[in-house]
């Protein structure tokens, strides 16, 4: 989502190598913002903060929210994938605020499993204008949670911490019956 959050790509690669429960399908997107990743910038190549561009209470008053809701191709791609696949759980990964938060009706158990294994705190639901996790939870009706990796570091130990969180959570994810 934010190209200057440098642990996210190697963390995604490490998650991809994690053993999965046998009946589970996981889609991992290493970078939703490839231009921002290449340029090491938070925003995309058009100067838009993608996490202010989603159409949940999108606001032109938010800095870098883009010319309109879902104006960006990256935002549209994420929305299309999620609306097509309707996953039982969406995990949005950011850096560096050191918490895990449930959005809307995401079970607290999920965030506690990840947070305890990774050594970060649980934060109550956060919702913000134009946020991807807020859109997926509150507009698309998908169970969604937000992971903020522990610091700006890209150390292997932090990758290991959050792989443990992922591995602790995955076997406990159930079918989202109300979707
Ligand atoms: Zn971020």
mmCIF file of C-alpha atoms and ligand atoms in Angstrom:
data_model
loop_
_atom_site.group_PDB
_atom_site.id
_atom_site.type_symbol
_atom_site.label_atom_id
_atom_site.label_comp_id
_atom_site.label_asym_id
_atom_site.label_seq_id
_atom_site.Cartn_x
_atom_site.Cartn_y
_atom_site.Cartn_z
ATOM 1 C CA UNK A 1 0.000 0.000 0.000
ATOM 2 C CA UNK A 2 2.780 2.415 0.964
ATOM 3 C CA UNK A 3 6.000 1.966 -0.985
ATOM 4 C CA UNK A 4 8.224 3.296 1.776
ATOM 5 C CA UNK A 5 7.154 0.552 4.199
ATOM 6 C CA UNK A 6 10.069 -1.610 3.209
ATOM 7 C CA UNK A 7 9.424 -4.726 5.264
ATOM 8 C CA UNK A 8 6.141 -5.445 3.534
ATOM 9 C CA UNK A 9 7.536 -7.034 0.378
ATOM 10 C CA UNK A 10 10.035 -9.384 2.069
ATOM 11 C CA UNK A 11 7.429 -10.159 4.725
ATOM 12 C CA UNK A 12 4.942 -11.096 2.018
ATOM 13 C CA UNK A 13 7.545 -13.379 0.465
ATOM 14 C CA UNK A 14 8.097 -15.036 3.846
ATOM 15 C CA UNK A 15 4.339 -15.460 4.366
ATOM 16 C CA UNK A 16 4.159 -17.134 0.962
ATOM 17 C CA UNK A 17 6.561 -19.827 2.177
ATOM 18 C CA UNK A 18 4.553 -20.514 5.360
ATOM 19 C CA UNK A 19 2.839 -23.898 5.624
ATOM 20 C CA UNK A 20 -0.896 -23.503 5.190
ATOM 21 C CA UNK A 21 -3.783 -25.551 6.534
ATOM 22 C CA UNK A 22 -4.482 -28.109 3.834
ATOM 23 C CA UNK A 23 -7.920 -26.809 2.843
ATOM 24 C CA UNK A 24 -7.031 -23.135 2.810
ATOM 25 C CA UNK A 25 -6.424 -20.874 -0.165
ATOM 26 C CA UNK A 26 -4.374 -17.753 0.461
ATOM 27 C CA UNK A 27 -3.721 -14.937 -1.995
ATOM 28 C CA UNK A 28 -0.753 -12.728 -1.140
ATOM 29 C CA UNK A 29 -0.126 -9.394 -2.855
ATOM 30 C CA UNK A 30 3.475 -8.371 -2.114
ATOM 31 C CA UNK A 31 2.931 -4.814 -3.249
ATOM 32 C CA UNK A 32 -0.276 -3.008 -4.065
ATOM 33 C CA UNK A 33 1.770 0.039 -5.013
ATOM 34 C CA UNK A 34 4.570 -1.101 -7.345
ATOM 35 C CA UNK A 35 5.473 2.418 -8.496
ATOM 36 C CA UNK A 36 5.703 3.608 -4.908
ATOM 37 C CA UNK A 37 7.786 0.557 -4.063
ATOM 38 C CA UNK A 38 10.186 1.276 -6.951
ATOM 39 C CA UNK A 39 10.504 4.918 -5.914
ATOM 40 C CA UNK A 40 10.532 4.204 -2.134
ATOM 41 C CA UNK A 41 7.643 6.612 -1.618
ATOM 42 C CA UNK A 42 4.428 6.354 0.386
ATOM 43 C CA UNK A 43 2.288 7.524 -2.515
ATOM 44 C CA UNK A 44 1.825 6.082 -5.983
ATOM 45 C CA UNK A 45 3.328 7.575 -9.162
ATOM 46 C CA UNK A 46 0.448 10.088 -9.367
ATOM 47 C CA UNK A 47 1.120 11.344 -5.859
ATOM 48 C CA UNK A 48 -1.944 9.670 -4.354
ATOM 49 C CA UNK A 49 -1.947 7.960 -0.967
ATOM 50 C CA UNK A 50 -3.815 4.792 -1.907
ATOM 51 C CA UNK A 51 -4.950 4.300 1.675
ATOM 52 C CA UNK A 52 -6.953 7.513 1.439
ATOM 53 C CA UNK A 53 -8.366 6.701 -2.004
ATOM 54 C CA UNK A 54 -10.841 3.896 -1.210
ATOM 55 C CA UNK A 55 -14.541 4.759 -1.454
ATOM 56 C CA UNK A 56 -15.444 4.557 2.226
ATOM 57 C CA UNK A 57 -16.240 8.138 3.239
ATOM 58 C CA UNK A 58 -13.654 9.316 0.714
ATOM 59 C CA UNK A 59 -12.881 12.963 1.313
ATOM 60 C CA UNK A 60 -11.167 15.508 -0.874
ATOM 61 C CA UNK A 61 -10.046 17.225 2.294
ATOM 62 C CA UNK A 62 -7.730 14.355 3.166
ATOM 63 C CA UNK A 63 -4.201 14.995 2.017
ATOM 64 C CA UNK A 64 -3.284 13.084 -1.155
ATOM 65 C CA UNK A 65 -6.631 11.283 -1.344
ATOM 66 C CA UNK A 66 -6.718 11.600 -5.143
ATOM 67 C CA UNK A 67 -9.068 13.363 -7.573
ATOM 68 C CA UNK A 68 -12.010 11.145 -6.601
ATOM 69 C CA UNK A 69 -12.923 7.939 -4.764
ATOM 70 C CA UNK A 70 -11.157 4.905 -6.293
ATOM 71 C CA UNK A 71 -9.579 7.146 -8.925
ATOM 72 C CA UNK A 72 -6.396 5.073 -8.894
ATOM 73 C CA UNK A 73 -5.800 1.876 -10.873
ATOM 74 C CA UNK A 74 -4.176 0.258 -7.840
ATOM 75 C CA UNK A 75 -7.266 0.943 -5.721
ATOM 76 C CA UNK A 76 -9.520 -0.415 -8.456
ATOM 77 C CA UNK A 77 -7.386 -3.558 -8.781
ATOM 78 C CA UNK A 78 -7.585 -4.277 -5.058
ATOM 79 C CA UNK A 79 -11.339 -3.692 -4.981
ATOM 80 C CA UNK A 80 -11.894 -5.915 -8.005
ATOM 81 C CA UNK A 81 -9.864 -8.777 -6.544
ATOM 82 C CA UNK A 82 -11.598 -8.616 -3.178
ATOM 83 C CA UNK A 83 -15.074 -8.313 -4.654
ATOM 84 C CA UNK A 84 -14.413 -11.259 -6.976
ATOM 85 C CA UNK A 85 -12.773 -13.593 -4.475
ATOM 86 C CA UNK A 86 -14.810 -12.596 -1.380
ATOM 87 C CA UNK A 87 -12.188 -13.995 1.013
ATOM 88 C CA UNK A 88 -13.111 -15.082 4.541
ATOM 89 C CA UNK A 89 -10.490 -12.711 5.913
ATOM 90 C CA UNK A 90 -8.523 -9.774 4.516
ATOM 91 C CA UNK A 91 -5.250 -8.843 6.241
ATOM 92 C CA UNK A 92 -3.802 -5.425 5.391
ATOM 93 C CA UNK A 93 -0.147 -5.033 6.345
ATOM 94 C CA UNK A 94 1.516 -1.705 7.089
ATOM 95 C CA UNK A 95 4.491 -0.356 8.998
ATOM 96 C CA UNK A 96 5.628 0.922 11.617
ATOM 97 C CA UNK A 97 2.999 1.444 14.348
ATOM 98 C CA UNK A 98 3.292 -1.882 16.205
ATOM 99 C CA UNK A 99 -0.294 -3.021 16.625
ATOM 100 C CA UNK A 100 -2.928 -5.312 15.205
ATOM 101 C CA UNK A 101 -6.484 -3.980 14.927
ATOM 102 C CA UNK A 102 -9.827 -5.581 14.058
ATOM 103 C CA UNK A 103 -12.004 -3.555 11.704
ATOM 104 C CA UNK A 104 -15.789 -3.584 12.175
ATOM 105 C CA UNK A 105 -16.875 -7.130 13.123
ATOM 106 C CA UNK A 106 -13.543 -8.931 12.703
ATOM 107 C CA UNK A 107 -13.264 -11.370 15.643
ATOM 108 C CA UNK A 108 -10.987 -10.168 18.426
ATOM 109 C CA UNK A 109 -9.570 -13.683 18.612
ATOM 110 C CA UNK A 110 -7.955 -13.198 15.209
ATOM 111 C CA UNK A 111 -6.081 -10.073 16.116
ATOM 112 C CA UNK A 112 -5.102 -11.463 19.510
ATOM 113 C CA UNK A 113 -3.601 -14.580 17.936
ATOM 114 C CA UNK A 114 -1.429 -12.513 15.589
ATOM 115 C CA UNK A 115 -0.551 -9.846 18.148
ATOM 116 C CA UNK A 116 0.461 -12.306 20.850
ATOM 117 C CA UNK A 117 2.617 -14.358 18.513
ATOM 118 C CA UNK A 118 4.260 -11.293 16.979
ATOM 119 C CA UNK A 119 4.744 -9.392 20.225
ATOM 120 C CA UNK A 120 2.687 -6.298 19.404
ATOM 121 C CA UNK A 121 -0.384 -4.831 21.066
ATOM 122 C CA UNK A 122 -4.025 -5.102 20.064
ATOM 123 C CA UNK A 123 -5.640 -1.804 19.229
ATOM 124 C CA UNK A 124 -9.404 -1.303 19.068
ATOM 125 C CA UNK A 125 -11.147 -0.918 15.729
ATOM 126 C CA UNK A 126 -9.899 1.988 13.731
ATOM 127 C CA UNK A 127 -11.694 3.329 10.696
ATOM 128 C CA UNK A 128 -10.433 6.113 8.536
ATOM 129 C CA UNK A 129 -11.640 8.006 5.527
ATOM 130 C CA UNK A 130 -10.572 6.369 2.283
ATOM 131 C CA UNK A 131 -8.829 3.465 4.025
ATOM 132 C CA UNK A 132 -8.539 0.138 2.241
ATOM 133 C CA UNK A 133 -9.177 -1.908 5.371
ATOM 134 C CA UNK A 134 -12.156 0.247 6.265
ATOM 135 C CA UNK A 135 -13.603 -0.129 2.784
ATOM 136 C CA UNK A 136 -13.151 -3.918 2.756
ATOM 137 C CA UNK A 137 -14.792 -4.254 6.188
ATOM 138 C CA UNK A 138 -17.522 -1.651 6.095
ATOM 139 C CA UNK A 139 -18.455 -1.403 2.430
ATOM 140 C CA UNK A 140 -17.540 -4.798 0.983
ATOM 141 C CA UNK A 141 -18.625 -6.647 4.154
ATOM 142 C CA UNK A 142 -15.453 -8.727 4.372
ATOM 143 C CA UNK A 143 -13.829 -9.606 7.677
ATOM 144 C CA UNK A 144 -10.768 -7.408 7.748
ATOM 145 C CA UNK A 145 -7.870 -6.689 10.060
ATOM 146 C CA UNK A 146 -4.947 -4.326 10.034
ATOM 147 C CA UNK A 147 -1.400 -5.326 10.945
ATOM 148 C CA UNK A 148 1.106 -2.594 11.669
ATOM 149 C CA UNK A 149 4.595 -4.095 11.793
ATOM 150 C CA UNK A 150 6.657 -3.272 14.837
ATOM 151 C CA UNK A 151 8.987 -0.518 13.587
ATOM 152 C CA UNK A 152 10.594 0.848 10.432
ATOM 153 C CA UNK A 153 13.217 -1.884 10.608
ATOM 154 C CA UNK A 154 13.358 -4.581 7.945
ATOM 155 C CA UNK A 155 15.232 -6.995 10.223
ATOM 156 C CA UNK A 156 14.742 -10.709 9.726
ATOM 157 C CA UNK A 157 13.692 -10.975 13.380
ATOM 158 C CA UNK A 158 10.678 -8.770 12.665
ATOM 159 C CA UNK A 159 9.785 -10.834 9.619
ATOM 160 C CA UNK A 160 9.994 -13.939 11.812
ATOM 161 C CA UNK A 161 7.761 -12.320 14.469
ATOM 162 C CA UNK A 162 5.012 -11.585 11.992
ATOM 163 C CA UNK A 163 5.298 -14.932 10.221
ATOM 164 C CA UNK A 164 4.587 -16.407 13.653
ATOM 165 C CA UNK A 165 1.511 -14.210 13.904
ATOM 166 C CA UNK A 166 0.300 -15.354 10.501
ATOM 167 C CA UNK A 167 0.981 -19.029 11.287
ATOM 168 C CA UNK A 168 -0.849 -18.751 14.622
ATOM 169 C CA UNK A 169 -3.897 -17.173 13.037
ATOM 170 C CA UNK A 170 -4.388 -19.151 9.839
ATOM 171 C CA UNK A 171 -5.560 -22.482 11.314
ATOM 172 C CA UNK A 172 -8.209 -20.588 13.312
ATOM 173 C CA UNK A 173 -9.809 -18.712 10.423
ATOM 174 C CA UNK A 174 -13.293 -19.971 9.694
ATOM 175 C CA UNK A 175 -15.700 -19.486 6.829
ATOM 176 C CA UNK A 176 -17.350 -16.076 7.077
ATOM 177 C CA UNK A 177 -20.972 -17.184 7.106
ATOM 178 C CA UNK A 178 -22.617 -13.798 6.821
ATOM 179 C CA UNK A 179 -20.836 -12.755 3.661
HETATM 180 ZN ZN1 LIG B 1 1.092 2.124 5.391
#
